[in-house]
Amino acid sequence: MSRIVYLNGQWLPEAEAKVSIFDRGYVFGDAIYEVTAVADGKLMDYAGHAARLMRSIGEIALECPVSADELLAIHREIVVRNNLVEGLIYLQISRGPDDRDFHFPKSPKPTLSLFTQAKKFIADGPNVVNGIPVISLPDLRWARRDIKTVQLLYPSMAKMEAEKHGAADAWLYEDGFVTEATSSTALIVTRDGHLITRQLSHAILPGITRGSILSLARDAGIPVEERPFTLDEAKSAAEAMITSATQMVQPVVKIDGDVIGDGKPGPVTKRLRKLYIDYHLSNLI
Ligand code: PLP
């Protein structure tokens, strides 16, 4: 079934939505994106995603072409127009079309587009039941990973490398410390039950799910440490997991072939997944 997508104020069948080959998103990767999960036909953790979007576009000196209220209304309408019950909304804002020039255009006409993807992610699939294997790779992305740009070539290459090794994903490292996964936050649980994830900086994306999980963990009395951890520490941890909007919390059971804990999804990971689902399914908007 053809989706209805949003492009610069218009609702169009997906095949009719066209963007110029001069669009700076296409030529320079000059664009920001955001992904919001949809459950039960409603938006999950929307406030966080909208806030991060505004931060990202501010960081690249772009202006949002619609107001915050309009943005929410567009998110709601795209769900309705596509009868989306479970899945995600992808949003992208580029600096728009301009003749190729490294300088930003003086009067940019940003391109705002949104589309939906249906995806079952609430019920526990095999990755949640069994956990996933990951490999480690050097983090060769640019140095402003806190901005959610569409420059995703290296994460794509890393996913392909992981697939080649029979793994589901890659954890990236820099100067001996884990930064994050290709498209999710990396977390571990120490043998004495502390939840560890790298502190926010330019090195990682401020994951909205990460923020939510850390606050749910703190409320549940799980000790949290935001600090760098090495690959060796991860490999000898009791548990490992990744978080993202549409994976929520997923157990990681192997890193570079080394088994984490007893090789099964651990109790803290399962507990955090449940806390996240329970909280967010009762706070959909
Ligand atoms: N880190 C990276 C590099 C990502 O691409 C993503 C999601 O796309 C995340 C972390 C998780 O972010 P969120 O929890 O907001 O989905």
PDB file of C-alpha atoms and ligand atoms in Angstrom:
ATOM      1  CA  MET A   1       0.000   0.000   0.000  1.00  0.00           C
ATOM      2  CA  SER A   2       1.376   3.392  -0.985  1.00  0.00           C
ATOM      3  CA  ARG A   3       1.979   5.693   1.940  1.00  0.00           C
ATOM      4  CA  ILE A   4       0.924   9.289   2.215  1.00  0.00           C
ATOM      5  CA  VAL A   5       3.950  11.419   2.968  1.00  0.00           C
ATOM      6  CA  TYR A   6       4.417  15.048   3.984  1.00  0.00           C
ATOM      7  CA  LEU A   7       6.558  17.392   1.911  1.00  0.00           C
ATOM      8  CA  ASN A   8       6.741  21.147   2.511  1.00  0.00           C
ATOM      9  CA  GLY A   9       3.116  21.614   3.505  1.00  0.00           C
ATOM     10  CA  GLN A  10       1.645  19.055   1.088  1.00  0.00           C
ATOM     11  CA  TRP A  11       0.252  15.577   1.687  1.00  0.00           C
ATOM     12  CA  LEU A  12       1.222  13.358  -1.276  1.00  0.00           C
ATOM     13  CA  PRO A  13       1.239   9.701  -2.332  1.00  0.00           C
ATOM     14  CA  GLU A  14       4.858   8.585  -1.756  1.00  0.00           C
ATOM     15  CA  ALA A  15       5.655   8.253  -5.486  1.00  0.00           C
ATOM     16  CA  GLU A  16       4.664  11.877  -6.108  1.00  0.00           C
ATOM     17  CA  ALA A  17       6.880  13.442  -3.430  1.00  0.00           C
ATOM     18  CA  LYS A  18       9.907  14.867  -5.266  1.00  0.00           C
ATOM     19  CA  VAL A  19      12.900  16.824  -3.963  1.00  0.00           C
ATOM     20  CA  SER A  20      15.366  18.785  -6.145  1.00  0.00           C
ATOM     21  CA  ILE A  21      18.765  17.250  -7.012  1.00  0.00           C
ATOM     22  CA  PHE A  22      20.163  20.602  -5.787  1.00  0.00           C
ATOM     23  CA  ASP A  23      18.775  20.053  -2.308  1.00  0.00           C
ATOM     24  CA  ARG A  24      21.617  20.511   0.191  1.00  0.00           C
ATOM     25  CA  GLY A  25      20.481  17.422   2.029  1.00  0.00           C
ATOM     26  CA  TYR A  26      21.305  15.459  -1.140  1.00  0.00           C
ATOM     27  CA  VAL A  27      24.481  17.321  -2.171  1.00  0.00           C
ATOM     28  CA  PHE A  28      26.098  18.046   1.240  1.00  0.00           C
ATOM     29  CA  GLY A  29      24.288  15.815   3.722  1.00  0.00           C
ATOM     30  CA  ASP A  30      23.181  19.210   5.108  1.00  0.00           C
ATOM     31  CA  ALA A  31      20.121  17.928   6.968  1.00  0.00           C
ATOM     32  CA  ILE A  32      18.855  16.887  10.365  1.00  0.00           C
ATOM     33  CA  TYR A  33      16.535  13.993  11.085  1.00  0.00           C
ATOM     34  CA  GLU A  34      14.444  12.617  13.915  1.00  0.00           C
ATOM     35  CA  VAL A  35      12.652   9.330  14.505  1.00  0.00           C
ATOM     36  CA  THR A  36       9.623   9.039  16.780  1.00  0.00           C
ATOM     37  CA  ALA A  37       8.065   5.695  17.660  1.00  0.00           C
ATOM     38  CA  VAL A  38       4.320   5.161  17.293  1.00  0.00           C
ATOM     39  CA  ALA A  39       2.421   2.694  19.470  1.00  0.00           C
ATOM     40  CA  ASP A  40      -1.322   2.180  19.547  1.00  0.00           C
ATOM     41  CA  GLY A  41      -1.646   4.928  16.914  1.00  0.00           C
ATOM     42  CA  LYS A  42      -0.064   7.517  19.222  1.00  0.00           C
ATOM     43  CA  LEU A  43       3.337   9.158  19.681  1.00  0.00           C
ATOM     44  CA  MET A  44       5.848   7.731  22.145  1.00  0.00           C
ATOM     45  CA  ASP A  45       8.233  10.001  24.066  1.00  0.00           C
ATOM     46  CA  TYR A  46       7.430  12.812  21.551  1.00  0.00           C
ATOM     47  CA  ALA A  47       8.476  15.750  23.737  1.00  0.00           C
ATOM     48  CA  GLY A  48      12.063  14.491  23.917  1.00  0.00           C
ATOM     49  CA  HIS A  49      12.320  13.934  20.164  1.00  0.00           C
ATOM     50  CA  ALA A  50      10.850  17.364  19.372  1.00  0.00           C
ATOM     51  CA  ALA A  51      13.272  19.042  21.816  1.00  0.00           C
ATOM     52  CA  ARG A  52      16.289  17.213  20.341  1.00  0.00           C
ATOM     53  CA  LEU A  53      15.164  18.170  16.821  1.00  0.00           C
ATOM     54  CA  MET A  54      15.110  21.849  17.780  1.00  0.00           C
ATOM     55  CA  ARG A  55      18.537  21.528  19.368  1.00  0.00           C
ATOM     56  CA  SER A  56      19.995  19.765  16.291  1.00  0.00           C
ATOM     57  CA  ILE A  57      18.670  22.350  13.832  1.00  0.00           C
ATOM     58  CA  GLY A  58      19.938  25.164  16.072  1.00  0.00           C
ATOM     59  CA  GLU A  59      23.405  23.554  16.132  1.00  0.00           C
ATOM     60  CA  ILE A  60      23.628  23.748  12.325  1.00  0.00           C
ATOM     61  CA  ALA A  61      22.161  27.296  12.226  1.00  0.00           C
ATOM     62  CA  LEU A  62      18.954  26.253  10.496  1.00  0.00           C
ATOM     63  CA  GLU A  63      15.445  27.412  11.308  1.00  0.00           C
ATOM     64  CA  CYS A  64      12.467  25.125  11.650  1.00  0.00           C
ATOM     65  CA  PRO A  65       9.994  26.022   8.863  1.00  0.00           C
ATOM     66  CA  VAL A  66       6.974  25.206  11.089  1.00  0.00           C
ATOM     67  CA  SER A  67       6.016  26.032  14.675  1.00  0.00           C
ATOM     68  CA  ALA A  68       6.164  23.502  17.517  1.00  0.00           C
ATOM     69  CA  ASP A  69       2.352  23.172  17.455  1.00  0.00           C
ATOM     70  CA  GLU A  70       2.330  22.620  13.692  1.00  0.00           C
ATOM     71  CA  LEU A  71       5.044  20.000  14.032  1.00  0.00           C
ATOM     72  CA  LEU A  72       3.001  18.054  16.555  1.00  0.00           C
ATOM     73  CA  ALA A  73      -0.119  18.374  14.367  1.00  0.00           C
ATOM     74  CA  ILE A  74       1.826  17.047  11.330  1.00  0.00           C
ATOM     75  CA  HIS A  75       3.066  14.063  13.381  1.00  0.00           C
ATOM     76  CA  ARG A  76      -0.484  13.300  14.465  1.00  0.00           C
ATOM     77  CA  GLU A  77      -1.938  13.722  11.003  1.00  0.00           C
ATOM     78  CA  ILE A  78       0.602  11.455   9.286  1.00  0.00           C
ATOM     79  CA  VAL A  79      -0.334   8.665  11.711  1.00  0.00           C
ATOM     80  CA  VAL A  80      -4.014   9.085  10.866  1.00  0.00           C
ATOM     81  CA  ARG A  81      -3.510   9.423   7.090  1.00  0.00           C
ATOM     82  CA  ASN A  82      -1.515   6.153   7.062  1.00  0.00           C
ATOM     83  CA  ASN A  83      -3.624   4.252   9.608  1.00  0.00           C
ATOM     84  CA  LEU A  84      -0.374   3.635  11.461  1.00  0.00           C
ATOM     85  CA  VAL A  85      -0.849   1.605  14.625  1.00  0.00           C
ATOM     86  CA  GLU A  86       2.727   0.559  15.414  1.00  0.00           C
ATOM     87  CA  GLY A  87       5.926   1.790  13.811  1.00  0.00           C
ATOM     88  CA  LEU A  88       7.780   5.028  13.390  1.00  0.00           C
ATOM     89  CA  ILE A  89       7.697   8.505  11.920  1.00  0.00           C
ATOM     90  CA  TYR A  90      10.849   9.664  10.127  1.00  0.00           C
ATOM     91  CA  LEU A  91      11.290  13.438   9.839  1.00  0.00           C
ATOM     92  CA  GLN A  92      13.983  15.270   7.919  1.00  0.00           C
ATOM     93  CA  ILE A  93      14.772  18.976   7.573  1.00  0.00           C
ATOM     94  CA  SER A  94      17.424  19.977   5.065  1.00  0.00           C
ATOM     95  CA  ARG A  95      18.747  23.422   4.238  1.00  0.00           C
ATOM     96  CA  GLY A  96      16.825  23.096   0.975  1.00  0.00           C
ATOM     97  CA  PRO A  97      17.731  23.652  -2.687  1.00  0.00           C
ATOM     98  CA  ASP A  98      20.517  26.017  -3.770  1.00  0.00           C
ATOM     99  CA  ASP A  99      23.166  26.021  -6.505  1.00  0.00           C
ATOM    100  CA  ARG A 100      26.111  23.989  -5.215  1.00  0.00           C
ATOM    101  CA  ASP A 101      28.148  26.213  -2.905  1.00  0.00           C
ATOM    102  CA  PHE A 102      29.820  25.325   0.397  1.00  0.00           C
ATOM    103  CA  HIS A 103      28.508  28.563   1.931  1.00  0.00           C
ATOM    104  CA  PHE A 104      25.036  28.368   3.400  1.00  0.00           C
ATOM    105  CA  PRO A 105      22.401  30.136   1.248  1.00  0.00           C
ATOM    106  CA  LYS A 106      21.510  33.618   2.551  1.00  0.00           C
ATOM    107  CA  SER A 107      17.771  32.920   2.389  1.00  0.00           C
ATOM    108  CA  PRO A 108      17.401  29.184   2.759  1.00  0.00           C
ATOM    109  CA  LYS A 109      14.126  27.439   1.904  1.00  0.00           C
ATOM    110  CA  PRO A 110      14.348  24.348   4.110  1.00  0.00           C
ATOM    111  CA  THR A 111      12.875  21.082   2.879  1.00  0.00           C
ATOM    112  CA  LEU A 112      10.693  19.427   5.513  1.00  0.00           C
ATOM    113  CA  SER A 113       9.618  15.850   4.829  1.00  0.00           C
ATOM    114  CA  LEU A 114       8.038  13.108   6.924  1.00  0.00           C
ATOM    115  CA  PHE A 115       7.120   9.521   6.191  1.00  0.00           C
ATOM    116  CA  THR A 116       5.964   6.553   8.249  1.00  0.00           C
ATOM    117  CA  GLN A 117       7.195   2.971   8.506  1.00  0.00           C
ATOM    118  CA  ALA A 118       5.014   0.244   9.950  1.00  0.00           C
ATOM    119  CA  LYS A 119       7.062  -1.924  12.306  1.00  0.00           C
ATOM    120  CA  LYS A 120       6.178  -4.243  15.184  1.00  0.00           C
ATOM    121  CA  PHE A 121       8.448  -3.410  18.083  1.00  0.00           C
ATOM    122  CA  ILE A 122       6.402  -3.629  21.281  1.00  0.00           C
ATOM    123  CA  ALA A 123       6.011  -7.413  21.578  1.00  0.00           C
ATOM    124  CA  ASP A 124       9.252  -9.255  22.383  1.00  0.00           C
ATOM    125  CA  GLY A 125      10.782 -10.540  19.122  1.00  0.00           C
ATOM    126  CA  PRO A 126      13.692 -13.025  18.845  1.00  0.00           C
ATOM    127  CA  ASN A 127      16.299 -10.273  19.417  1.00  0.00           C
ATOM    128  CA  VAL A 128      14.714  -9.441  22.756  1.00  0.00           C
ATOM    129  CA  VAL A 129      14.168 -13.049  23.794  1.00  0.00           C
ATOM    130  CA  ASN A 130      17.654 -14.244  22.826  1.00  0.00           C
ATOM    131  CA  GLY A 131      19.720 -11.049  22.840  1.00  0.00           C
ATOM    132  CA  ILE A 132      21.952  -9.963  19.961  1.00  0.00           C
ATOM    133  CA  PRO A 133      25.634 -10.437  19.118  1.00  0.00           C
ATOM    134  CA  VAL A 134      27.618  -7.309  18.235  1.00  0.00           C
ATOM    135  CA  ILE A 135      31.131  -6.694  16.960  1.00  0.00           C
ATOM    136  CA  SER A 136      33.352  -3.744  17.833  1.00  0.00           C
ATOM    137  CA  LEU A 137      34.685  -1.279  15.273  1.00  0.00           C
ATOM    138  CA  PRO A 138      36.636   1.983  15.515  1.00  0.00           C
ATOM    139  CA  ASP A 139      34.373   5.022  15.600  1.00  0.00           C
ATOM    140  CA  LEU A 140      35.268   6.799  12.365  1.00  0.00           C
ATOM    141  CA  ARG A 141      32.314   9.206  12.327  1.00  0.00           C
ATOM    142  CA  TRP A 142      32.708  12.976  12.480  1.00  0.00           C
ATOM    143  CA  ALA A 143      33.346  14.701  15.809  1.00  0.00           C
ATOM    144  CA  ARG A 144      29.835  16.227  16.328  1.00  0.00           C
ATOM    145  CA  ARG A 145      27.848  13.048  16.880  1.00  0.00           C
ATOM    146  CA  ASP A 146      25.592  14.946  19.286  1.00  0.00           C
ATOM    147  CA  ILE A 147      23.872  16.480  16.221  1.00  0.00           C
ATOM    148  CA  LYS A 148      21.427  14.095  14.556  1.00  0.00           C
ATOM    149  CA  THR A 149      22.506  14.638  10.947  1.00  0.00           C
ATOM    150  CA  VAL A 150      21.705  12.433   7.957  1.00  0.00           C
ATOM    151  CA  GLN A 151      25.426  11.730   7.441  1.00  0.00           C
ATOM    152  CA  LEU A 152      24.985   8.032   8.140  1.00  0.00           C
ATOM    153  CA  LEU A 153      27.416   6.451   5.676  1.00  0.00           C
ATOM    154  CA  TYR A 154      29.827   5.153   8.312  1.00  0.00           C
ATOM    155  CA  PRO A 155      27.077   3.684  10.529  1.00  0.00           C
ATOM    156  CA  SER A 156      25.722   1.999   7.376  1.00  0.00           C
ATOM    157  CA  MET A 157      29.164   0.591   6.536  1.00  0.00           C
ATOM    158  CA  ALA A 158      29.533  -0.599  10.129  1.00  0.00           C
ATOM    159  CA  LYS A 159      26.163  -2.401   9.999  1.00  0.00           C
ATOM    160  CA  MET A 160      27.293  -4.148   6.793  1.00  0.00           C
ATOM    161  CA  GLU A 161      30.560  -5.150   8.471  1.00  0.00           C
ATOM    162  CA  ALA A 162      28.596  -6.528  11.438  1.00  0.00           C
ATOM    163  CA  GLU A 163      26.371  -8.528   9.088  1.00  0.00           C
ATOM    164  CA  LYS A 164      29.477  -9.955   7.383  1.00  0.00           C
ATOM    165  CA  HIS A 165      30.575 -11.269  10.801  1.00  0.00           C
ATOM    166  CA  GLY A 166      27.160 -12.750  11.600  1.00  0.00           C
ATOM    167  CA  ALA A 167      26.463 -10.007  14.162  1.00  0.00           C
ATOM    168  CA  ALA A 168      23.381  -7.837  14.501  1.00  0.00           C
ATOM    169  CA  ASP A 169      25.179  -4.552  15.069  1.00  0.00           C
ATOM    170  CA  ALA A 170      28.488  -2.887  15.894  1.00  0.00           C
ATOM    171  CA  TRP A 171      29.626  -1.063  19.017  1.00  0.00           C
ATOM    172  CA  LEU A 172      31.965   1.775  18.129  1.00  0.00           C
ATOM    173  CA  TYR A 173      35.028   2.716  20.154  1.00  0.00           C
ATOM    174  CA  GLU A 174      37.430   5.643  20.285  1.00  0.00           C
ATOM    175  CA  ASP A 175      40.652   5.948  22.317  1.00  0.00           C
ATOM    176  CA  GLY A 176      39.855   2.533  23.828  1.00  0.00           C
ATOM    177  CA  PHE A 177      36.412   3.555  25.104  1.00  0.00           C
ATOM    178  CA  VAL A 178      33.010   2.613  23.729  1.00  0.00           C
ATOM    179  CA  THR A 179      31.127   5.576  22.278  1.00  0.00           C
ATOM    180  CA  GLU A 180      27.778   4.040  21.216  1.00  0.00           C
ATOM    181  CA  ALA A 181      26.284   1.573  18.747  1.00  0.00           C
ATOM    182  CA  THR A 182      25.697   2.422  15.062  1.00  0.00           C
ATOM    183  CA  SER A 183      22.126   3.615  15.693  1.00  0.00           C
ATOM    184  CA  SER A 184      21.567   3.187  19.417  1.00  0.00           C
ATOM    185  CA  THR A 185      23.054   3.916  22.832  1.00  0.00           C
ATOM    186  CA  ALA A 186      25.371   1.324  24.428  1.00  0.00           C
ATOM    187  CA  LEU A 187      24.954   0.455  28.119  1.00  0.00           C
ATOM    188  CA  ILE A 188      26.385  -2.198  30.435  1.00  0.00           C
ATOM    189  CA  VAL A 189      25.565  -3.507  33.904  1.00  0.00           C
ATOM    190  CA  THR A 190      28.516  -4.196  36.210  1.00  0.00           C
ATOM    191  CA  ARG A 191      28.697  -7.346  38.320  1.00  0.00           C
ATOM    192  CA  ASP A 192      27.601  -5.296  41.333  1.00  0.00           C
ATOM    193  CA  GLY A 193      24.505  -4.067  39.489  1.00  0.00           C
ATOM    194  CA  HIS A 194      25.493  -0.552  38.379  1.00  0.00           C
ATOM    195  CA  LEU A 195      24.095   0.679  35.076  1.00  0.00           C
ATOM    196  CA  ILE A 196      26.885   2.357  33.070  1.00  0.00           C
ATOM    197  CA  THR A 197      26.681   4.476  29.939  1.00  0.00           C
ATOM    198  CA  ARG A 198      28.948   7.124  28.495  1.00  0.00           C
ATOM    199  CA  GLN A 199      28.251  10.702  29.628  1.00  0.00           C
ATOM    200  CA  LEU A 200      26.784  13.169  27.115  1.00  0.00           C
ATOM    201  CA  SER A 201      29.306  15.103  25.019  1.00  0.00           C
ATOM    202  CA  HIS A 202      30.018  15.748  21.346  1.00  0.00           C
ATOM    203  CA  ALA A 203      31.090  12.067  21.101  1.00  0.00           C
ATOM    204  CA  ILE A 204      27.581  10.559  21.229  1.00  0.00           C
ATOM    205  CA  LEU A 205      24.020  11.307  20.276  1.00  0.00           C
ATOM    206  CA  PRO A 206      21.942  12.308  23.312  1.00  0.00           C
ATOM    207  CA  GLY A 207      19.585   9.329  22.983  1.00  0.00           C
ATOM    208  CA  ILE A 208      16.047  10.169  24.084  1.00  0.00           C
ATOM    209  CA  THR A 209      15.535   6.550  25.141  1.00  0.00           C
ATOM    210  CA  ARG A 210      18.842   6.706  27.024  1.00  0.00           C
ATOM    211  CA  GLY A 211      17.603   9.713  29.029  1.00  0.00           C
ATOM    212  CA  SER A 212      14.337   8.019  29.819  1.00  0.00           C
ATOM    213  CA  ILE A 213      15.997   4.734  30.834  1.00  0.00           C
ATOM    214  CA  LEU A 214      18.463   6.496  33.134  1.00  0.00           C
ATOM    215  CA  SER A 215      15.658   8.321  34.896  1.00  0.00           C
ATOM    216  CA  LEU A 216      13.513   5.166  35.197  1.00  0.00           C
ATOM    217  CA  ALA A 217      16.563   3.278  36.531  1.00  0.00           C
ATOM    218  CA  ARG A 218      17.285   5.976  39.133  1.00  0.00           C
ATOM    219  CA  ASP A 219      13.631   5.980  40.226  1.00  0.00           C
ATOM    220  CA  ALA A 220      13.789   2.191  40.590  1.00  0.00           C
ATOM    221  CA  GLY A 221      16.867   2.452  42.827  1.00  0.00           C
ATOM    222  CA  ILE A 222      19.316   1.078  40.241  1.00  0.00           C
ATOM    223  CA  PRO A 223      22.670   2.877  40.672  1.00  0.00           C
ATOM    224  CA  VAL A 224      23.574   4.778  37.483  1.00  0.00           C
ATOM    225  CA  GLU A 225      27.026   5.945  36.403  1.00  0.00           C
ATOM    226  CA  GLU A 226      27.470   8.155  33.354  1.00  0.00           C
ATOM    227  CA  ARG A 227      31.103   7.581  32.432  1.00  0.00           C
ATOM    228  CA  PRO A 228      33.233   6.081  29.662  1.00  0.00           C
ATOM    229  CA  PHE A 229      33.799   2.304  29.712  1.00  0.00           C
ATOM    230  CA  THR A 230      36.296   0.209  27.762  1.00  0.00           C
ATOM    231  CA  LEU A 231      35.547  -2.710  25.478  1.00  0.00           C
ATOM    232  CA  ASP A 232      37.265  -5.000  28.015  1.00  0.00           C
ATOM    233  CA  GLU A 233      34.960  -3.744  30.769  1.00  0.00           C
ATOM    234  CA  ALA A 234      31.964  -4.345  28.483  1.00  0.00           C
ATOM    235  CA  LYS A 235      33.123  -7.858  27.653  1.00  0.00           C
ATOM    236  CA  SER A 236      33.437  -8.772  31.316  1.00  0.00           C
ATOM    237  CA  ALA A 237      30.193  -7.023  32.363  1.00  0.00           C
ATOM    238  CA  ALA A 238      27.225  -8.888  33.825  1.00  0.00           C
ATOM    239  CA  GLU A 239      24.891  -7.511  31.139  1.00  0.00           C
ATOM    240  CA  ALA A 240      24.972  -5.333  28.055  1.00  0.00           C
ATOM    241  CA  MET A 241      22.178  -3.630  26.145  1.00  0.00           C
ATOM    242  CA  ILE A 242      21.309  -1.016  23.559  1.00  0.00           C
ATOM    243  CA  THR A 243      18.523   1.555  23.635  1.00  0.00           C
ATOM    244  CA  SER A 244      16.743   3.484  20.886  1.00  0.00           C
ATOM    245  CA  ALA A 245      13.241   4.746  20.115  1.00  0.00           C
ATOM    246  CA  THR A 246      12.170   1.747  18.065  1.00  0.00           C
ATOM    247  CA  GLN A 247      14.289  -0.921  19.753  1.00  0.00           C
ATOM    248  CA  MET A 248      13.511   0.425  23.210  1.00  0.00           C
ATOM    249  CA  VAL A 249      15.809  -1.819  25.294  1.00  0.00           C
ATOM    250  CA  GLN A 250      17.502  -4.771  23.585  1.00  0.00           C
ATOM    251  CA  PRO A 251      19.863  -7.196  25.276  1.00  0.00           C
ATOM    252  CA  VAL A 252      23.376  -7.701  23.859  1.00  0.00           C
ATOM    253  CA  VAL A 253      24.738 -11.167  24.654  1.00  0.00           C
ATOM    254  CA  LYS A 254      28.030 -11.288  22.728  1.00  0.00           C
ATOM    255  CA  ILE A 255      30.701  -8.735  21.860  1.00  0.00           C
ATOM    256  CA  ASP A 256      33.302  -9.865  19.294  1.00  0.00           C
ATOM    257  CA  GLY A 257      32.289 -13.457  20.080  1.00  0.00           C
ATOM    258  CA  ASP A 258      32.882 -13.029  23.850  1.00  0.00           C
ATOM    259  CA  VAL A 259      29.832 -14.089  25.838  1.00  0.00           C
ATOM    260  CA  ILE A 260      28.376 -11.453  28.175  1.00  0.00           C
ATOM    261  CA  GLY A 261      27.281 -12.773  31.582  1.00  0.00           C
ATOM    262  CA  ASP A 262      25.648 -16.162  31.111  1.00  0.00           C
ATOM    263  CA  GLY A 263      24.892 -15.466  27.442  1.00  0.00           C
ATOM    264  CA  LYS A 264      21.222 -14.723  28.075  1.00  0.00           C
ATOM    265  CA  PRO A 265      19.363 -11.431  28.477  1.00  0.00           C
ATOM    266  CA  GLY A 266      19.990 -10.357  32.075  1.00  0.00           C
ATOM    267  CA  PRO A 267      17.560  -9.362  34.821  1.00  0.00           C
ATOM    268  CA  VAL A 268      18.407  -5.637  34.835  1.00  0.00           C
ATOM    269  CA  THR A 269      17.987  -5.411  31.049  1.00  0.00           C
ATOM    270  CA  LYS A 270      14.608  -7.179  31.241  1.00  0.00           C
ATOM    271  CA  ARG A 271      13.511  -4.991  34.114  1.00  0.00           C
ATOM    272  CA  LEU A 272      14.468  -1.773  32.315  1.00  0.00           C
ATOM    273  CA  ARG A 273      12.666  -2.887  29.156  1.00  0.00           C
ATOM    274  CA  LYS A 274       9.527  -3.548  31.171  1.00  0.00           C
ATOM    275  CA  LEU A 275       9.790  -0.251  33.063  1.00  0.00           C
ATOM    276  CA  TYR A 276      10.229   1.601  29.758  1.00  0.00           C
ATOM    277  CA  ILE A 277       7.272  -0.096  28.053  1.00  0.00           C
ATOM    278  CA  ASP A 278       4.974   0.264  31.069  1.00  0.00           C
ATOM    279  CA  TYR A 279       5.811   3.939  31.502  1.00  0.00           C
ATOM    280  CA  HIS A 280       5.654   4.986  27.855  1.00  0.00           C
ATOM    281  CA  LEU A 281       2.601   2.963  26.856  1.00  0.00           C
ATOM    282  CA  SER A 282       0.702   4.807  29.545  1.00  0.00           C
ATOM    283  CA  ASN A 283       2.051   8.212  28.445  1.00  0.00           C
ATOM    284  CA  LEU A 284       1.412   8.165  24.671  1.00  0.00           C
ATOM    285  CA  ILE A 285       0.142  11.407  23.148  1.00  0.00           C
TER     286      ILE A 285
HETATM  287  N1  PLP B   1      22.895   6.791  18.995  1.00  0.00           N
HETATM  288  C1  PLP B   1      22.827   6.875  17.655  1.00  0.00           C
HETATM  289  C2  PLP B   1      24.080   7.033  16.885  1.00  0.00           C
HETATM  290  C3  PLP B   1      21.586   6.821  16.997  1.00  0.00           C
HETATM  291  O1  PLP B   1      21.532   6.902  15.657  1.00  0.00           O
HETATM  292  C4  PLP B   1      20.409   6.652  17.776  1.00  0.00           C
HETATM  293  C5  PLP B   1      19.098   6.609  17.140  1.00  0.00           C
HETATM  294  O2  PLP B   1      18.949   6.793  15.948  1.00  0.00           O
HETATM  295  C6  PLP B   1      20.522   6.554  19.169  1.00  0.00           C
HETATM  296  C7  PLP B   1      21.782   6.636  19.749  1.00  0.00           C
HETATM  297  C8  PLP B   1      19.318   6.374  20.041  1.00  0.00           C
HETATM  298  O3  PLP B   1      18.584   7.555  20.094  1.00  0.00           O
HETATM  299  P1  PLP B   1      17.048   7.528  20.528  1.00  0.00           P
HETATM  300  O4  PLP B   1      16.983   6.802  21.828  1.00  0.00           O
HETATM  301  O5  PLP B   1      16.689   8.943  20.645  1.00  0.00           O
HETATM  302  O6  PLP B   1      16.310   6.800  19.427  1.00  0.00           O
END
